[in-house]
Amino acid sequence: MIETLLPILYLVASVTFIIGLKMLGSPKSARKGNLIAGFGMCLAIAGTILFHTDSAGTHLHNIPLILGGIAVGTIIGWMMAVKVKMTAMPQMVSFFNGMGGACAALISLMEYKETGSVSAGHGAATMAGLIIGSISFSGSIIAYVKLEERMGDIRFTGQQLVNNGLLLAVLIVGACLALSALTGFPLALLLTAGALLFGVLFVLPIGGADMPVVISLLNSFTGVAAACGGFLYNNMPMLIGGILVGSAGTLLTVVMCKSMNRSIWNVLLGNFSAQGAASGATEGATGTVREVSATDAAVLMAYAKTVVIVPGYGLAVAQAQHACHQLENELEEKGVTVKYAVHPVAGRMPGHMNVLLAEADVSYDKLVEMEEINPEFPTTDVVLVVGANDVVNPAAKTDTASPIYGMPILDVELAKQVIVMKRSMKAGYAGIENELFYRPNTSMLFGDAKTSMSALVAEIKLI
Amino acid sequence: MDASTLQLIYLIVLMAFLGVELIGHVPSVLHTPLMSGANAIHGVVIIGSIIVMGHATDTASIILGFAAVVLGTLNVVGGFVVTNRMLEMFRKKQ
């Protein structure tokens, strides 16, 4: 009786993962889907602790320590997840992803320490879990640090060569350990160190704007690492959950790349940023920039018929989403139609901007996607660009030499007036100049997005 | 290759297709929560850490196993709570 209970719990858990993932794909059912998958996870964990037996029929030892570990992890994880600001969500996801990767790597390391490589299949799964988990861990942590803006992009000459060489070495040593051509726990530790180093080197040169793609990719890596564990222990929920995330995550990564009109290799090899820096330095757009005061900008918007707000990462960094919603309310009171134009990759992750604006109570139907809003720009009176740059760069349409050439953008330059809210004239994440700022119908409102936004609200109230 | 390994490989291939099918037509609005939700689901790796911890005997293994359990739990709990927080934002508007 007891023996069949665990497989049943595991089956239920596996099904909840599938249903949960499916439900996460639709706005109405997403929250429920998350809860269902979470419930399945609890069943699988409780079932494992209570009923798991090895082939000899002995139950698990160290139960108090296991429960203690779960308690510690729950408290820390819960606190972090509840406290994190909505703007910092992408790096939080990256951090938790790294923890999963580290967990998978540790499992493989311990498995190798206990048993070595029993067979080619067993050894391959152990080494794959170790390598992929380690890369996912160190890569995610670097992604986390970069998104926290505590580290810039680091590039050096021959980086590609070093990375490829290291990866090749890691793979060869991993294969040798798997096939027992080489043995020994110290070598496995060395392999771990190599994989960790590769994870760091691999994320270092990738630009900030590409981080979502990297996080999504590392997310699917961790899924595969978890599946390796499932293969080792013949454990179905691990195998099913891991592979599902691995394949869904890969698809998500490709979709993200597509919305930036780039190939995954282009992102991973860091070509984009390197080219961008070069082209920005040599052929920067020139001309005069017109600055506008908050007072003038307020008048311009208050007497407009239609205003389209283009939110970008600058809005998120400055926490200006609430002030932005206030501005929208003030303008609506004056009879102005206000809409938000949300670029697919606005913010740091697809959909990130929607989450932020939803947090500030901006109504869902005011958020218009790129394809729908683009035909409306020629009849729009004022476009207010808040901390967005690359997604409104007309060079993407005209300049074949531009590294972002071909990326679908918001056609804001077609509007009658464009007001760009920006901290300085610094280039965006792609590291290239934006000729939009030099156009005759563009004016710049310099300053922190939140401060400028509040100033605008105050000025509009006076009108 | 024995029969059970072959079955596992079948399962892996089928699941890979299922994963692609499941999120084939997701609106870009939901990409972030979806990534986060998927992130929580691969926290299932915690089961592996519980199993190795349950078989650990020497001090080194117990320390490593304990660390693995804590890290796995962080992935699970953090993943689901963060996803839930993101999705609550959408619920208010429905």
Coordinates of C-alpha atoms in Angstrom, one line a residue:
Chain A
M1 CA 0.0 0.0 0.0
I2 CA 2.6 2.5 1.1
E3 CA 4.8 1.5 -1.8
T4 CA 2.2 2.6 -4.3
L5 CA 1.4 5.8 -2.5
L6 CA 4.6 7.6 -3.5
P7 CA 4.3 6.9 -7.3
I8 CA 0.7 8.2 -7.1
L9 CA 1.8 11.4 -5.4
Y10 CA 4.6 11.7 -8.0
L11 CA 2.1 11.2 -10.8
V12 CA -0.2 13.9 -9.3
A13 CA 2.7 16.3 -8.9
S14 CA 3.9 15.7 -12.5
V15 CA 0.4 16.4 -13.8
T16 CA 0.2 19.6 -11.7
F17 CA 3.4 20.8 -13.3
I18 CA 2.0 20.3 -16.8
I19 CA -1.4 21.9 -16.0
G20 CA 0.3 24.7 -14.0
L21 CA 2.6 25.6 -16.9
K22 CA -0.3 25.5 -19.3
M23 CA -2.4 27.8 -17.1
L24 CA 0.5 30.2 -16.7
G25 CA 0.1 31.0 -20.4
S26 CA -3.2 32.8 -20.1
P27 CA -3.8 36.0 -18.0
K28 CA -7.0 34.7 -16.4
S29 CA -5.7 31.4 -15.2
A30 CA -2.1 32.2 -14.6
R31 CA -2.3 32.8 -10.8
K32 CA -4.2 29.6 -10.3
G33 CA -1.7 27.7 -12.4
N34 CA 1.1 28.9 -10.2
L35 CA -0.7 27.8 -7.1
I36 CA -1.6 24.4 -8.6
A37 CA 2.1 23.7 -9.5
G38 CA 3.1 24.9 -6.0
F39 CA 0.6 22.5 -4.5
G40 CA 2.0 19.6 -6.6
M41 CA 5.5 20.6 -5.5
C42 CA 4.5 20.3 -1.8
L43 CA 3.0 16.9 -2.4
A44 CA 6.1 15.7 -4.1
I45 CA 8.4 17.0 -1.3
A46 CA 6.3 15.6 1.5
G47 CA 5.9 12.3 -0.3
T48 CA 9.6 12.0 -0.8
I49 CA 10.4 12.7 2.9
L50 CA 7.7 10.3 4.2
F51 CA 7.7 7.4 1.8
H52 CA 11.0 7.3 -0.2
T53 CA 12.9 4.1 0.1
D54 CA 16.0 2.9 -1.8
S55 CA 16.3 -0.4 -3.6
A56 CA 17.1 -2.1 -0.3
G57 CA 13.9 -0.8 1.2
T58 CA 15.5 1.6 3.8
H59 CA 13.9 4.9 4.4
L60 CA 15.7 8.2 4.3
H61 CA 18.0 9.2 7.2
N62 CA 18.8 12.6 8.5
I63 CA 15.1 13.6 8.5
P64 CA 15.5 16.3 11.2
L65 CA 18.3 17.9 9.2
I66 CA 16.3 17.8 6.0
L67 CA 13.4 19.4 7.7
G68 CA 15.8 22.0 9.2
G69 CA 17.2 22.8 5.8
I70 CA 13.7 23.2 4.3
A71 CA 12.8 25.5 7.2
V72 CA 15.9 27.7 6.7
G73 CA 15.3 27.8 2.9
T74 CA 11.6 28.6 3.3
I75 CA 12.2 31.5 5.7
I76 CA 15.0 33.1 3.7
G77 CA 13.3 32.5 0.3
W78 CA 10.0 33.8 1.6
M79 CA 11.5 37.0 3.1
M80 CA 13.5 37.7 -0.1
A81 CA 10.5 37.1 -2.3
V82 CA 8.1 39.2 -0.3
K83 CA 10.5 42.1 0.2
V84 CA 11.8 42.5 -3.3
K85 CA 10.6 45.5 -5.3
M86 CA 8.7 44.9 -8.5
T87 CA 11.4 46.6 -10.4
A88 CA 14.0 44.1 -9.1
M89 CA 12.0 41.1 -10.2
P90 CA 14.2 40.0 -13.1
Q91 CA 17.3 39.8 -10.9
M92 CA 15.3 38.0 -8.2
V93 CA 14.2 35.3 -10.7
S94 CA 17.8 35.1 -11.7
F95 CA 19.0 34.6 -8.1
F96 CA 16.5 31.9 -7.4
N97 CA 17.4 30.2 -10.7
G98 CA 21.0 30.2 -9.6
M99 CA 20.1 28.5 -6.3
G100 CA 18.4 25.7 -8.3
G101 CA 21.4 25.3 -10.4
A102 CA 23.7 25.1 -7.4
C103 CA 21.4 22.5 -5.8
A104 CA 21.6 20.4 -9.0
A105 CA 25.4 20.7 -9.1
L106 CA 25.7 19.7 -5.4
I107 CA 23.5 16.6 -6.0
S108 CA 25.7 15.5 -8.8
L109 CA 28.9 16.2 -6.8
M110 CA 27.7 14.1 -3.9
E111 CA 26.5 11.3 -6.2
Y112 CA 29.9 11.1 -7.8
K113 CA 31.6 11.2 -4.4
E114 CA 29.5 8.3 -3.1
T115 CA 29.3 6.0 -6.2
G116 CA 31.6 7.3 -8.9
S117 CA 30.5 6.6 -12.4
V118 CA 28.5 3.3 -12.4
S119 CA 27.7 3.2 -16.1
A120 CA 28.1 5.4 -19.1
G121 CA 24.5 6.6 -18.8
H122 CA 24.8 7.2 -15.0
G123 CA 28.1 8.9 -15.4
A124 CA 26.8 11.1 -18.2
A125 CA 23.8 12.2 -16.2
T126 CA 26.0 13.0 -13.2
M127 CA 28.5 15.0 -15.1
A128 CA 25.8 16.8 -17.2
G129 CA 24.0 17.8 -14.0
L130 CA 27.3 19.0 -12.4
I131 CA 28.4 21.0 -15.4
I132 CA 25.0 22.5 -16.4
G133 CA 24.1 23.2 -12.8
S134 CA 27.4 24.9 -12.1
I135 CA 27.2 27.1 -15.2
S136 CA 23.6 28.0 -14.4
F137 CA 24.6 29.0 -10.8
S138 CA 27.6 31.2 -11.5
G139 CA 26.0 32.6 -14.7
S140 CA 22.8 33.5 -12.8
I141 CA 24.7 35.2 -10.0
I142 CA 26.7 37.3 -12.5
A143 CA 23.4 38.2 -14.2
Y144 CA 21.9 39.1 -10.8
V145 CA 24.9 41.4 -10.0
K146 CA 24.8 43.0 -13.4
L147 CA 21.1 43.8 -13.2
E148 CA 21.6 45.3 -9.8
E149 CA 24.0 47.5 -11.7
R150 CA 27.0 46.7 -9.5
M151 CA 29.0 45.5 -12.5
G152 CA 29.3 46.6 -16.1
D153 CA 30.1 44.5 -19.2
I154 CA 33.6 43.2 -19.2
R155 CA 35.3 42.3 -22.4
F156 CA 38.9 41.6 -23.2
T157 CA 40.6 40.5 -26.4
G158 CA 40.6 36.8 -27.1
Q159 CA 37.6 36.4 -24.8
Q160 CA 35.8 34.2 -27.3
L161 CA 38.9 32.0 -27.6
V162 CA 39.3 31.7 -23.8
N163 CA 35.6 30.9 -23.4
N164 CA 35.5 28.2 -26.1
G165 CA 38.7 26.7 -24.9
L166 CA 37.5 26.5 -21.3
L167 CA 34.1 25.0 -22.4
L168 CA 35.9 22.4 -24.5
A169 CA 38.2 21.5 -21.6
V170 CA 35.2 21.2 -19.3
L171 CA 33.3 19.0 -21.7
I172 CA 36.3 16.7 -22.3
V173 CA 37.1 16.3 -18.6
G174 CA 33.4 15.7 -18.0
A175 CA 33.2 13.0 -20.7
C176 CA 36.3 11.3 -19.3
L177 CA 34.9 11.2 -15.8
A178 CA 31.6 9.9 -17.1
L179 CA 33.2 7.1 -19.0
S180 CA 35.6 6.4 -16.1
A181 CA 38.6 7.2 -18.3
L182 CA 39.6 9.5 -15.5
T183 CA 38.5 9.1 -11.9
G184 CA 38.8 10.8 -8.6
F185 CA 36.8 13.2 -6.5
P186 CA 39.4 16.0 -6.7
L187 CA 39.1 16.0 -10.4
A188 CA 35.3 16.3 -10.1
L189 CA 35.9 19.3 -7.9
L190 CA 38.3 20.8 -10.5
L191 CA 35.6 20.2 -13.1
T192 CA 33.1 22.1 -11.0
A193 CA 35.5 25.0 -10.7
G194 CA 36.0 25.0 -14.4
A195 CA 32.2 25.0 -15.1
L196 CA 31.7 27.8 -12.5
L197 CA 34.4 29.9 -14.2
F198 CA 32.8 29.3 -17.6
G199 CA 29.4 30.5 -16.3
V200 CA 31.1 33.7 -15.1
L201 CA 33.0 34.3 -18.3
F202 CA 30.0 33.5 -20.5
V203 CA 27.8 36.1 -18.9
L204 CA 30.5 38.8 -18.4
P205 CA 30.5 40.3 -21.9
I206 CA 26.8 40.2 -22.5
G207 CA 25.1 43.7 -22.4
G208 CA 22.5 44.6 -19.8
A209 CA 19.7 44.8 -22.3
D210 CA 20.3 41.1 -23.2
M211 CA 20.1 39.9 -19.6
P212 CA 16.5 38.7 -19.9
V213 CA 17.5 36.4 -22.8
V214 CA 20.4 35.1 -20.7
I215 CA 18.3 34.6 -17.6
S216 CA 15.7 32.7 -19.7
L217 CA 18.4 30.5 -21.2
L218 CA 20.0 29.8 -17.8
N219 CA 16.5 29.0 -16.5
S220 CA 16.1 26.3 -19.1
F221 CA 19.7 25.1 -18.2
T222 CA 18.6 24.6 -14.6
G223 CA 15.6 22.7 -15.9
V224 CA 17.9 20.3 -17.8
A225 CA 20.2 20.0 -14.7
A226 CA 17.2 19.0 -12.6
A227 CA 16.2 16.5 -15.2
C228 CA 19.7 14.9 -15.0
G229 CA 19.0 14.4 -11.3
G230 CA 15.7 12.7 -12.3
F231 CA 17.6 10.4 -14.6
L232 CA 20.0 9.5 -11.8
Y233 CA 17.3 8.6 -9.3
N234 CA 14.7 7.4 -11.7
N235 CA 12.6 10.1 -10.3
M236 CA 9.6 11.1 -12.5
P237 CA 8.6 14.5 -11.1
M238 CA 12.3 15.7 -11.4
L239 CA 12.6 14.4 -14.9
I240 CA 9.2 15.7 -16.1
G241 CA 9.5 19.1 -14.4
G242 CA 13.0 19.5 -15.5
I243 CA 12.5 18.7 -19.1
L244 CA 9.3 20.7 -19.4
V245 CA 11.1 23.8 -18.1
G246 CA 14.1 23.0 -20.2
S247 CA 12.1 22.9 -23.5
A248 CA 9.6 25.6 -22.6
G249 CA 12.5 27.8 -21.4
T250 CA 14.3 27.3 -24.6
L251 CA 11.3 28.3 -26.6
L252 CA 10.8 31.4 -24.5
T253 CA 14.4 32.3 -25.0
V254 CA 14.0 32.1 -28.8
V255 CA 10.8 34.1 -28.7
M256 CA 12.5 36.8 -26.7
C257 CA 15.4 37.0 -29.2
K258 CA 12.9 37.2 -32.0
S259 CA 11.1 40.2 -30.5
M260 CA 14.5 41.9 -30.6
N261 CA 15.1 40.7 -34.2
R262 CA 18.3 38.9 -33.3
S263 CA 19.5 35.3 -33.2
I264 CA 20.3 33.6 -30.0
W265 CA 24.0 33.2 -31.1
N266 CA 24.2 36.9 -31.8
V267 CA 23.1 37.6 -28.2
L268 CA 25.3 35.0 -26.6
L269 CA 28.4 35.9 -28.4
G270 CA 28.0 39.5 -27.4
N271 CA 28.4 40.7 -30.9
F272 CA 25.6 43.2 -30.5
S273 CA 27.2 45.2 -27.7
A274 CA 30.7 45.1 -29.1
Q275 CA 29.5 46.4 -32.5
G276 CA 27.2 48.9 -30.9
A277 CA 30.0 50.5 -28.9
A278 CA 32.2 50.8 -32.0
S279 CA 29.5 52.3 -34.2
G280 CA 28.4 54.7 -31.5
A281 CA 32.0 56.0 -31.2
T282 CA 32.6 56.5 -34.9
E283 CA 29.3 57.7 -36.3
G284 CA 27.4 59.3 -33.5
A285 CA 24.4 61.3 -34.5
T286 CA 25.0 65.0 -34.3
G287 CA 23.0 68.2 -34.3
T288 CA 21.4 70.4 -31.7
V289 CA 19.3 69.1 -28.8
R290 CA 16.4 71.2 -27.7
E291 CA 15.7 71.2 -24.0
V292 CA 12.2 71.8 -22.6
S293 CA 11.1 72.9 -19.1
A294 CA 8.5 70.9 -17.1
T295 CA 6.2 74.0 -17.4
D296 CA 6.3 74.0 -21.2
A297 CA 6.0 70.3 -21.5
A298 CA 3.0 70.4 -19.2
V299 CA 1.3 73.0 -21.3
L300 CA 2.0 71.0 -24.5
M301 CA 0.4 67.9 -23.0
A302 CA -2.5 69.5 -21.3
Y303 CA -3.7 71.1 -24.5
A304 CA -3.2 68.0 -26.6
K305 CA -6.0 65.7 -27.8
T306 CA -4.0 62.5 -27.6
V307 CA -0.9 61.7 -25.5
V308 CA 1.0 58.4 -25.8
I309 CA 3.4 57.5 -23.0
V310 CA 6.3 55.2 -23.9
P311 CA 7.6 53.7 -20.7
G312 CA 11.1 52.2 -20.6
Y313 CA 13.6 50.9 -18.1
G314 CA 14.3 54.5 -16.9
L315 CA 10.8 54.6 -15.5
A316 CA 11.3 51.4 -13.7
V317 CA 14.7 52.4 -12.2
A318 CA 13.3 55.7 -11.0
Q319 CA 10.2 54.0 -9.5
A320 CA 8.1 56.5 -11.5
Q321 CA 5.2 54.2 -12.3
H322 CA 2.9 55.7 -9.7
A323 CA 3.8 59.3 -10.6
C324 CA 3.2 58.3 -14.2
H325 CA -0.3 57.0 -13.4
Q326 CA -1.0 60.3 -11.6
L327 CA 0.0 62.2 -14.7
E328 CA -2.3 60.1 -16.7
N329 CA -5.2 60.9 -14.3
E330 CA -4.5 64.6 -14.5
L331 CA -4.4 64.6 -18.2
E332 CA -7.6 62.6 -18.5
E333 CA -9.3 65.1 -16.3
K334 CA -8.3 67.7 -18.8
G335 CA -10.0 65.7 -21.5
V336 CA -6.8 64.3 -23.0
T337 CA -6.8 60.7 -24.3
V338 CA -3.8 58.9 -22.7
K339 CA -2.5 55.6 -23.9
Y340 CA 0.7 53.6 -23.1
A341 CA 2.8 52.2 -25.9
V342 CA 4.5 49.1 -24.6
H343 CA 7.4 47.7 -26.7
P344 CA 7.7 43.9 -26.4
V345 CA 11.1 44.3 -24.7
A346 CA 10.5 47.4 -22.7
G347 CA 12.0 47.1 -19.3
R348 CA 14.3 44.3 -18.5
M349 CA 12.1 41.4 -19.5
P350 CA 9.2 40.9 -21.9
G351 CA 6.1 41.9 -20.0
H352 CA 8.1 43.5 -17.2
M353 CA 6.6 46.9 -18.0
N354 CA 3.1 45.6 -17.9
V355 CA 3.7 44.2 -14.5
L356 CA 5.1 47.5 -13.2
L357 CA 2.3 49.6 -14.6
A358 CA -0.3 47.2 -13.3
E359 CA 1.2 47.6 -9.9
A360 CA 0.6 51.4 -10.2
D361 CA -3.1 50.7 -11.0
V362 CA -2.8 51.6 -14.7
S363 CA -5.8 50.1 -16.4
Y364 CA -5.1 47.1 -18.5
D365 CA -6.8 48.3 -21.6
K366 CA -4.7 51.5 -21.7
L367 CA -1.6 49.4 -22.4
V368 CA -1.3 49.1 -26.2
E369 CA 1.1 46.7 -27.9
M370 CA 3.5 47.9 -30.5
E371 CA 1.7 46.6 -33.6
E372 CA -1.5 48.3 -32.6
I373 CA -0.1 51.6 -31.6
N374 CA 2.3 52.2 -34.4
P375 CA -0.4 53.2 -37.0
E376 CA -1.7 55.8 -34.5
F377 CA 1.5 57.8 -34.1
P378 CA 1.0 60.1 -37.1
T379 CA -2.2 61.3 -35.5
T380 CA -0.8 61.6 -32.0
D381 CA -0.2 65.1 -30.6
V382 CA 2.4 64.4 -28.0
V383 CA 4.5 61.3 -27.3
L384 CA 6.2 61.2 -23.9
V385 CA 9.1 58.9 -23.8
V386 CA 10.0 58.0 -20.3
G387 CA 13.4 56.5 -19.9
A388 CA 13.2 54.5 -23.1
N389 CA 15.9 54.7 -25.8
D390 CA 16.8 51.9 -28.1
V391 CA 13.1 50.9 -28.7
V392 CA 12.4 54.3 -30.1
N393 CA 15.6 54.7 -32.2
P394 CA 14.6 55.4 -35.8
A395 CA 18.1 54.0 -36.9
A396 CA 16.6 50.6 -36.5
K397 CA 14.5 51.3 -39.6
T398 CA 16.9 53.3 -41.8
D399 CA 20.5 52.8 -40.9
T400 CA 21.7 49.4 -42.2
A401 CA 25.0 49.8 -40.4
S402 CA 23.3 50.2 -37.0
P403 CA 23.6 47.2 -34.8
I404 CA 19.9 47.4 -34.0
Y405 CA 18.9 47.6 -37.7
G406 CA 15.8 45.5 -38.3
M407 CA 14.6 45.5 -34.7
P408 CA 10.9 46.5 -34.6
I409 CA 10.6 49.8 -32.9
L410 CA 7.8 52.2 -31.8
D411 CA 7.4 54.9 -34.6
V412 CA 7.3 57.8 -32.2
E413 CA 9.1 60.2 -34.5
L414 CA 5.9 60.3 -36.6
A415 CA 4.0 62.1 -33.9
K416 CA 3.6 65.9 -33.9
Q417 CA 5.7 66.4 -30.8
V418 CA 8.0 64.1 -28.9
I419 CA 9.1 64.8 -25.3
V420 CA 11.9 62.6 -24.1
M421 CA 12.4 62.3 -20.4
K422 CA 16.0 61.2 -19.7
R423 CA 18.6 61.5 -17.1
S424 CA 21.3 62.6 -19.5
M425 CA 22.4 62.3 -23.2
K426 CA 24.0 59.0 -22.4
A427 CA 23.4 56.2 -24.9
G428 CA 21.0 53.3 -24.1
Y429 CA 21.9 49.7 -23.4
A430 CA 22.8 49.0 -27.0
G431 CA 25.5 51.7 -26.5
I432 CA 24.4 53.7 -29.6
E433 CA 23.4 57.3 -30.3
N434 CA 19.7 58.0 -30.9
E435 CA 19.1 60.5 -33.7
L436 CA 15.5 60.9 -32.4
F437 CA 16.9 63.2 -29.8
Y438 CA 18.2 65.6 -32.5
R439 CA 15.0 65.7 -34.6
P440 CA 13.2 69.1 -34.8
N441 CA 10.0 67.8 -33.3
T442 CA 11.8 66.3 -30.3
S443 CA 12.5 68.1 -27.1
M444 CA 14.4 66.7 -24.1
L445 CA 13.3 67.0 -20.4
F446 CA 16.4 66.1 -18.5
G447 CA 16.3 64.7 -15.0
D448 CA 15.3 61.7 -12.9
A449 CA 12.0 60.2 -14.3
K450 CA 10.2 60.4 -11.0
T451 CA 11.2 64.0 -10.2
S452 CA 10.3 65.1 -13.7
M453 CA 7.1 63.3 -13.6
S454 CA 6.0 64.8 -10.3
A455 CA 7.0 68.2 -11.6
L456 CA 4.8 67.7 -14.7
V457 CA 1.9 66.6 -12.5
A458 CA 2.2 69.8 -10.4
E459 CA 2.4 72.0 -13.4
I460 CA -0.6 70.4 -15.1
K461 CA -2.6 70.9 -11.9
L462 CA -1.9 74.6 -12.1
I463 CA -3.3 74.9 -15.7
Chain B
M1 CA 20.7 0.0 -23.3
D2 CA 18.1 -1.6 -21.0
A3 CA 14.3 -1.1 -21.3
S4 CA 13.9 1.3 -18.4
T5 CA 16.6 3.6 -19.7
L6 CA 14.9 3.5 -23.1
Q7 CA 11.6 4.4 -21.5
L8 CA 13.2 7.4 -19.8
I9 CA 14.6 8.6 -23.0
Y10 CA 11.2 8.3 -24.7
L11 CA 9.7 10.3 -21.8
I12 CA 12.4 13.0 -22.1
V13 CA 11.7 13.4 -25.9
L14 CA 7.9 13.5 -25.4
M15 CA 8.2 16.0 -22.5
A16 CA 10.4 18.2 -24.6
F17 CA 7.7 18.4 -27.3
L18 CA 5.0 19.0 -24.7
G19 CA 7.0 21.9 -23.1
V20 CA 7.1 23.6 -26.5
E21 CA 3.4 23.0 -27.1
L22 CA 2.4 24.3 -23.7
I23 CA 3.7 27.7 -24.1
G24 CA 3.5 28.0 -27.8
H25 CA 1.1 31.0 -28.0
V26 CA 1.7 33.0 -24.8
P27 CA 1.1 36.8 -25.0
S28 CA 4.3 38.7 -24.4
V29 CA 2.7 40.3 -21.3
L30 CA 3.0 37.0 -19.5
H31 CA 6.6 36.2 -20.5
T32 CA 8.1 37.4 -17.2
P33 CA 5.6 35.6 -14.9
L34 CA 5.9 32.5 -17.1
M35 CA 9.7 32.5 -16.8
S36 CA 9.4 32.9 -13.1
G37 CA 6.8 30.1 -12.9
A38 CA 9.0 27.8 -14.9
N39 CA 11.8 28.8 -12.6
A40 CA 9.8 27.7 -9.6
I41 CA 8.9 24.3 -11.3
H42 CA 12.5 23.4 -11.8
G43 CA 12.9 23.8 -8.1
V44 CA 11.7 20.2 -8.1
V45 CA 15.4 19.5 -8.1
I46 CA 15.0 19.7 -4.3
I47 CA 13.7 16.2 -4.3
G48 CA 17.1 15.0 -5.5
S49 CA 18.7 16.9 -2.7
I50 CA 16.4 15.3 -0.1
I51 CA 17.3 11.9 -1.5
V52 CA 21.0 12.4 -1.4
M53 CA 20.8 14.0 2.0
G54 CA 18.7 11.0 3.2
H55 CA 21.6 8.7 2.2
A56 CA 24.5 10.9 3.4
T57 CA 26.6 9.4 6.2
D58 CA 29.9 11.2 6.6
T59 CA 30.1 14.8 7.8
A60 CA 31.2 16.2 4.4
S61 CA 28.2 14.7 2.6
I62 CA 25.9 15.9 5.3
I63 CA 27.1 19.5 5.0
L64 CA 26.9 19.4 1.2
G65 CA 23.5 17.8 1.4
F66 CA 22.2 20.3 3.9
A67 CA 23.4 23.1 1.7
A68 CA 21.7 21.5 -1.3
V69 CA 18.4 21.2 0.6
V70 CA 18.5 24.9 1.6
L71 CA 19.4 26.0 -1.9
G72 CA 16.6 23.9 -3.5
T73 CA 14.1 25.2 -1.0
L74 CA 15.1 28.8 -1.8
N75 CA 14.4 28.0 -5.5
V76 CA 11.0 26.5 -4.8
V77 CA 9.7 28.9 -2.2
G78 CA 11.2 32.0 -3.8
G79 CA 10.1 31.0 -7.2
F80 CA 6.5 30.4 -6.4
V81 CA 6.1 33.4 -4.1
V82 CA 7.7 35.8 -6.6
T83 CA 5.5 34.5 -9.4
N84 CA 2.4 34.8 -7.2
R85 CA 3.3 38.4 -6.4
M86 CA 3.7 39.3 -10.1
L87 CA 0.4 37.7 -11.0
E88 CA -1.5 39.4 -8.2
M89 CA -0.8 42.6 -10.1
F90 CA -2.8 41.3 -13.0
R91 CA -5.6 40.0 -10.9
K92 CA -6.5 43.4 -9.5
K93 CA -7.4 44.5 -13.0
Q94 CA -9.7 41.6 -14.0

